PDB file of C-alpha atoms in Angstrom:
ATOM      1  CA  UNK A 118     -74.118  11.654  19.900  1.00  0.00           C
ATOM      2  CA  UNK A 119     -77.888  10.734  20.686  1.00  0.00           C
ATOM      3  CA  UNK A 120     -80.416  10.480  18.582  1.00  0.00           C
ATOM      4  CA  UNK A 121     -83.648  12.447  18.477  1.00  0.00           C
ATOM      5  CA  UNK A 122     -87.253  10.820  19.938  1.00  0.00           C
ATOM      6  CA  UNK A 123     -89.288   9.557  16.754  1.00  0.00           C
ATOM      7  CA  UNK A 124     -92.900   8.616  16.207  1.00  0.00           C
ATOM      8  CA  UNK A 125     -93.553   4.963  17.070  1.00  0.00           C
ATOM      9  CA  UNK A 126     -95.790   4.591  13.964  1.00  0.00           C
ATOM     10  CA  UNK A 127     -93.755   5.479  10.976  1.00  0.00           C
ATOM     11  CA  UNK A 128     -90.613   6.638  12.591  1.00  0.00           C
ATOM     12  CA  UNK A 129     -90.938  10.291  11.657  1.00  0.00           C
ATOM     13  CA  UNK A 130     -89.783  13.472  13.555  1.00  0.00           C
ATOM     14  CA  UNK A 131     -91.899  14.615  16.465  1.00  0.00           C
ATOM     15  CA  UNK A 132     -92.409  17.837  18.100  1.00  0.00           C
ATOM     16  CA  UNK A 133     -91.716  17.903  22.034  1.00  0.00           C
ATOM     17  CA  UNK A 134     -94.625  19.343  24.399  1.00  0.00           C
ATOM     18  CA  UNK A 135     -94.723  23.036  24.469  1.00  0.00           C
ATOM     19  CA  UNK A 136     -96.509  26.209  24.042  1.00  0.00           C
ATOM     20  CA  UNK A 137     -99.524  24.897  22.145  1.00  0.00           C
ATOM     21  CA  UNK A 138     -99.512  21.395  23.001  1.00  0.00           C
ATOM     22  CA  UNK A 139     -98.580  19.171  26.161  1.00  0.00           C
ATOM     23  CA  UNK A 140     -98.048  16.171  24.536  1.00  0.00           C
ATOM     24  CA  UNK A 141     -95.629  14.558  21.709  1.00  0.00           C
ATOM     25  CA  UNK A 142     -97.034  15.377  18.267  1.00  0.00           C
ATOM     26  CA  UNK A 143     -96.514  13.733  14.948  1.00  0.00           C
ATOM     27  CA  UNK A 144     -97.530  15.479  11.676  1.00  0.00           C
ATOM     28  CA  UNK A 145     -99.232  12.132  10.632  1.00  0.00           C
ATOM     29  CA  UNK A 146    -100.365  10.789  13.642  1.00  0.00           C
ATOM     30  CA  UNK A 147    -101.164  13.080  16.126  1.00  0.00           C
ATOM     31  CA  UNK A 148    -100.412  12.741  19.865  1.00  0.00           C
ATOM     32  CA  UNK A 149     -98.011   9.771  20.213  1.00  0.00           C
ATOM     33  CA  UNK A 150     -95.614   8.127  22.722  1.00  0.00           C
ATOM     34  CA  UNK A 151     -92.314   9.111  21.548  1.00  0.00           C
ATOM     35  CA  UNK A 152     -89.798   6.478  20.519  1.00  0.00           C
ATOM     36  CA  UNK A 153     -86.330   7.299  22.415  1.00  0.00           C
ATOM     37  CA  UNK A 154     -83.224   6.372  20.441  1.00  0.00           C
ATOM     38  CA  UNK A 155     -81.832   2.946  20.646  1.00  0.00           C
ATOM     39  CA  UNK A 156     -79.808   2.218  23.496  1.00  0.00           C
ATOM     40  CA  UNK A 157     -76.641   0.255  23.204  1.00  0.00           C
ATOM     41  CA  UNK A 158     -76.756  -2.910  25.001  1.00  0.00           C
ATOM     42  CA  UNK A 159     -75.757  -3.682  28.592  1.00  0.00           C
ATOM     43  CA  UNK A 160     -76.823  -4.648  31.634  1.00  0.00           C
ATOM     44  CA  UNK A 161     -76.832  -0.970  32.911  1.00  0.00           C
ATOM     45  CA  UNK A 162     -78.845   0.137  29.652  1.00  0.00           C
ATOM     46  CA  UNK A 163     -81.732  -2.726  30.364  1.00  0.00           C
ATOM     47  CA  UNK A 164     -81.928  -1.693  33.944  1.00  0.00           C
ATOM     48  CA  UNK A 165     -82.737   1.895  32.724  1.00  0.00           C
ATOM     49  CA  UNK A 166     -85.599   0.563  30.392  1.00  0.00           C
ATOM     50  CA  UNK A 167     -86.936  -1.485  32.924  1.00  0.00           C
ATOM     51  CA  UNK A 168     -87.371   1.062  35.476  1.00  0.00           C
ATOM     52  CA  UNK A 169     -88.469   3.877  33.168  1.00  0.00           C
ATOM     53  CA  UNK A 170     -91.488   1.700  31.791  1.00  0.00           C
ATOM     54  CA  UNK A 171     -94.976   0.465  32.700  1.00  0.00           C
ATOM     55  CA  UNK A 172     -94.858  -2.246  30.453  1.00  0.00           C
ATOM     56  CA  UNK A 173     -92.790  -5.574  30.620  1.00  0.00           C
ATOM     57  CA  UNK A 174     -89.239  -5.768  28.920  1.00  0.00           C
ATOM     58  CA  UNK A 175     -89.200  -9.117  27.384  1.00  0.00           C
ATOM     59  CA  UNK A 176     -85.961 -10.789  26.877  1.00  0.00           C
ATOM     60  CA  UNK A 177     -85.460 -14.394  26.051  1.00  0.00           C
ATOM     61  CA  UNK A 178     -83.653 -16.235  28.671  1.00  0.00           C
ATOM     62  CA  UNK A 179     -81.200 -17.846  28.190  1.00  0.00           C
ATOM     63  CA  UNK A 180     -80.213 -16.888  24.945  1.00  0.00           C
ATOM     64  CA  UNK A 181     -79.950 -19.400  22.318  1.00  0.00           C
ATOM     65  CA  UNK A 182     -76.303 -20.784  21.719  1.00  0.00           C
ATOM     66  CA  UNK A 183     -74.683 -18.002  19.694  1.00  0.00           C
ATOM     67  CA  UNK A 184     -77.092 -15.390  20.483  1.00  0.00           C
ATOM     68  CA  UNK A 185     -76.631 -11.736  21.371  1.00  0.00           C
ATOM     69  CA  UNK A 186     -78.320  -8.962  23.262  1.00  0.00           C
ATOM     70  CA  UNK A 187     -78.061  -6.035  20.609  1.00  0.00           C
ATOM     71  CA  UNK A 188     -80.544  -3.148  21.864  1.00  0.00           C
ATOM     72  CA  UNK A 189     -83.249  -1.827  23.821  1.00  0.00           C
ATOM     73  CA  UNK A 190     -85.563   1.075  23.413  1.00  0.00           C
ATOM     74  CA  UNK A 191     -88.593   2.312  24.835  1.00  0.00           C
ATOM     75  CA  UNK A 192     -91.550   4.887  23.699  1.00  0.00           C
ATOM     76  CA  UNK A 193     -92.778   7.439  25.883  1.00  0.00           C
ATOM     77  CA  UNK A 194     -91.248  10.236  28.083  1.00  0.00           C
ATOM     78  CA  UNK A 195     -90.019  10.842  31.761  1.00  0.00           C
ATOM     79  CA  UNK A 196     -93.799  12.454  32.751  1.00  0.00           C
ATOM     80  CA  UNK A 197     -95.363   9.365  31.512  1.00  0.00           C
ATOM     81  CA  UNK A 198     -93.256   6.561  31.686  1.00  0.00           C
ATOM     82  CA  UNK A 199     -92.614   4.080  28.705  1.00  0.00           C
ATOM     83  CA  UNK A 200     -95.480   2.421  27.126  1.00  0.00           C
ATOM     84  CA  UNK A 201     -93.716   0.287  24.774  1.00  0.00           C
ATOM     85  CA  UNK A 202     -90.623  -1.537  24.923  1.00  0.00           C
ATOM     86  CA  UNK A 203     -88.591  -3.243  22.434  1.00  0.00           C
ATOM     87  CA  UNK A 204     -85.456  -5.550  23.160  1.00  0.00           C
ATOM     88  CA  UNK A 205     -83.469  -6.843  20.057  1.00  0.00           C
ATOM     89  CA  UNK A 206     -81.427 -10.088  19.845  1.00  0.00           C
ATOM     90  CA  UNK A 207     -79.609 -11.618  16.705  1.00  0.00           C
ATOM     91  CA  UNK A 208     -77.605 -14.573  16.488  1.00  0.00           C
ATOM     92  CA  UNK A 209     -77.304 -17.634  13.801  1.00  0.00           C
ATOM     93  CA  UNK A 210     -80.653 -18.240  12.281  1.00  0.00           C
ATOM     94  CA  UNK A 211     -81.956 -22.064  12.339  1.00  0.00           C
ATOM     95  CA  UNK A 212     -81.801 -22.265   8.514  1.00  0.00           C
ATOM     96  CA  UNK A 213     -78.504 -20.795   8.011  1.00  0.00           C
ATOM     97  CA  UNK A 214     -77.264 -17.123   7.777  1.00  0.00           C
ATOM     98  CA  UNK A 215     -78.015 -14.365  10.452  1.00  0.00           C
ATOM     99  CA  UNK A 216     -81.175 -14.584  12.466  1.00  0.00           C
ATOM    100  CA  UNK A 217     -82.931 -11.259  14.133  1.00  0.00           C
ATOM    101  CA  UNK A 218     -85.341 -11.020  17.012  1.00  0.00           C
ATOM    102  CA  UNK A 219     -87.111  -8.148  18.025  1.00  0.00           C
ATOM    103  CA  UNK A 220     -89.670  -8.509  21.082  1.00  0.00           C
ATOM    104  CA  UNK A 221     -92.523  -6.070  21.699  1.00  0.00           C
ATOM    105  CA  UNK A 222     -94.492  -5.213  24.663  1.00  0.00           C
ATOM    106  CA  UNK A 223     -96.578  -2.133  24.445  1.00  0.00           C
ATOM    107  CA  UNK A 224    -100.286  -0.589  25.554  1.00  0.00           C
ATOM    108  CA  UNK A 225    -102.892  -0.746  22.955  1.00  0.00           C
ATOM    109  CA  UNK A 226    -102.348   1.692  20.208  1.00  0.00           C
ATOM    110  CA  UNK A 227     -98.888   2.806  20.561  1.00  0.00           C
ATOM    111  CA  UNK A 228     -98.121   1.226  17.246  1.00  0.00           C
ATOM    112  CA  UNK A 229     -94.404   0.187  17.776  1.00  0.00           C
ATOM    113  CA  UNK A 230     -94.925  -3.643  17.280  1.00  0.00           C
ATOM    114  CA  UNK A 231     -96.767  -2.796  13.855  1.00  0.00           C
ATOM    115  CA  UNK A 232     -94.479  -0.371  12.725  1.00  0.00           C
ATOM    116  CA  UNK A 233     -91.455  -2.638  13.481  1.00  0.00           C
ATOM    117  CA  UNK A 234     -93.586  -5.408  11.019  1.00  0.00           C
ATOM    118  CA  UNK A 235     -93.976  -3.136   8.367  1.00  0.00           C
ATOM    119  CA  UNK A 236     -97.636  -2.669   8.888  1.00  0.00           C
ATOM    120  CA  UNK A 237     -99.938   0.557   8.474  1.00  0.00           C
ATOM    121  CA  UNK A 238    -101.729   1.100  11.584  1.00  0.00           C
ATOM    122  CA  UNK A 239    -101.216   0.705  15.729  1.00  0.00           C
ATOM    123  CA  UNK A 240    -101.903  -3.265  15.350  1.00  0.00           C
ATOM    124  CA  UNK A 241    -102.349  -6.220  13.291  1.00  0.00           C
ATOM    125  CA  UNK A 242    -106.184  -6.464  13.553  1.00  0.00           C
ATOM    126  CA  UNK A 243    -107.144  -7.947   9.818  1.00  0.00           C
ATOM    127  CA  UNK A 244    -103.784  -9.609   9.473  1.00  0.00           C
ATOM    128  CA  UNK A 245    -104.300 -11.900  12.232  1.00  0.00           C
ATOM    129  CA  UNK A 246    -105.981 -14.795  11.843  1.00  0.00           C
ATOM    130  CA  UNK A 247    -106.872 -16.702  15.386  1.00  0.00           C
ATOM    131  CA  UNK A 248    -109.617 -18.982  13.947  1.00  0.00           C
ATOM    132  CA  UNK A 249    -106.585 -21.213  13.454  1.00  0.00           C
ATOM    133  CA  UNK A 250    -104.293 -22.375  16.025  1.00  0.00           C
ATOM    134  CA  UNK A 251    -100.895 -20.290  17.007  1.00  0.00           C
ATOM    135  CA  UNK A 252     -98.108 -21.105  14.938  1.00  0.00           C
ATOM    136  CA  UNK A 253     -95.824 -21.338  17.889  1.00  0.00           C
ATOM    137  CA  UNK A 254     -96.295 -21.456  21.409  1.00  0.00           C
ATOM    138  CA  UNK A 255     -93.341 -20.313  24.179  1.00  0.00           C
ATOM    139  CA  UNK A 256     -92.984 -20.209  27.875  1.00  0.00           C
ATOM    140  CA  UNK A 257     -93.249 -16.607  28.950  1.00  0.00           C
ATOM    141  CA  UNK A 258     -92.870 -16.148  32.599  1.00  0.00           C
ATOM    142  CA  UNK A 259     -93.726 -19.776  33.001  1.00  0.00           C
ATOM    143  CA  UNK A 260     -96.682 -20.077  31.245  1.00  0.00           C
ATOM    144  CA  UNK A 261     -97.418 -21.357  27.401  1.00  0.00           C
ATOM    145  CA  UNK A 262     -97.927 -18.269  25.583  1.00  0.00           C
ATOM    146  CA  UNK A 263     -99.353 -18.626  21.970  1.00  0.00           C
ATOM    147  CA  UNK A 264     -97.996 -16.650  19.076  1.00  0.00           C
ATOM    148  CA  UNK A 265     -99.983 -16.284  15.796  1.00  0.00           C
ATOM    149  CA  UNK A 266     -98.391 -15.512  12.381  1.00  0.00           C
ATOM    150  CA  UNK A 267     -99.271 -11.759  11.201  1.00  0.00           C
ATOM    151  CA  UNK A 268     -99.762 -11.942   7.342  1.00  0.00           C
ATOM    152  CA  UNK A 269     -99.495  -8.645   5.014  1.00  0.00           C
ATOM    153  CA  UNK A 270     -96.270  -7.455   7.004  1.00  0.00           C
ATOM    154  CA  UNK A 271     -92.873  -6.653   5.427  1.00  0.00           C
ATOM    155  CA  UNK A 272     -91.375  -9.147   8.049  1.00  0.00           C
ATOM    156  CA  UNK A 273     -92.421 -11.990   9.644  1.00  0.00           C
ATOM    157  CA  UNK A 274     -94.451 -10.744  12.667  1.00  0.00           C
ATOM    158  CA  UNK A 275     -95.775 -13.263  15.496  1.00  0.00           C
ATOM    159  CA  UNK A 276     -97.977 -11.419  18.080  1.00  0.00           C
ATOM    160  CA  UNK A 277     -99.834 -12.508  21.351  1.00  0.00           C
ATOM    161  CA  UNK A 278    -103.060 -11.929  22.175  1.00  0.00           C
TER     162      UNK A 278
END
């Protein structure tokens, strides 16, 4: 059974374009790019999302030992294309237990990353302190990419600006 699209800002129900509106609508957020149901992990699923989106699909590679690619999703529709992507991975945590990672790439205002981090609003705005050095740097497309910690969310979130 396939799920239904939802709001990328709150996870709530959305109404498809119809007679009175030419865009997807959320009762709480108005016009949104609908978050499509998560696609189970496979090379084919990743290819489908890459082909349908206008933003990068970030996949850590090579994956750390013991880590797995666990799913992929995108926000958007067939008409406008994907405006946000999320790739999920899981594996052993560096301090014990399980670790989970969701990498989100999105256009401004989509709100998917903030939603996954447990924040209100479309972006981390006031929760981001860029006056201090970044807490981490990763190589993204061969370039060192700084990541800042976002305080105030329900989950640990790092963001590249």
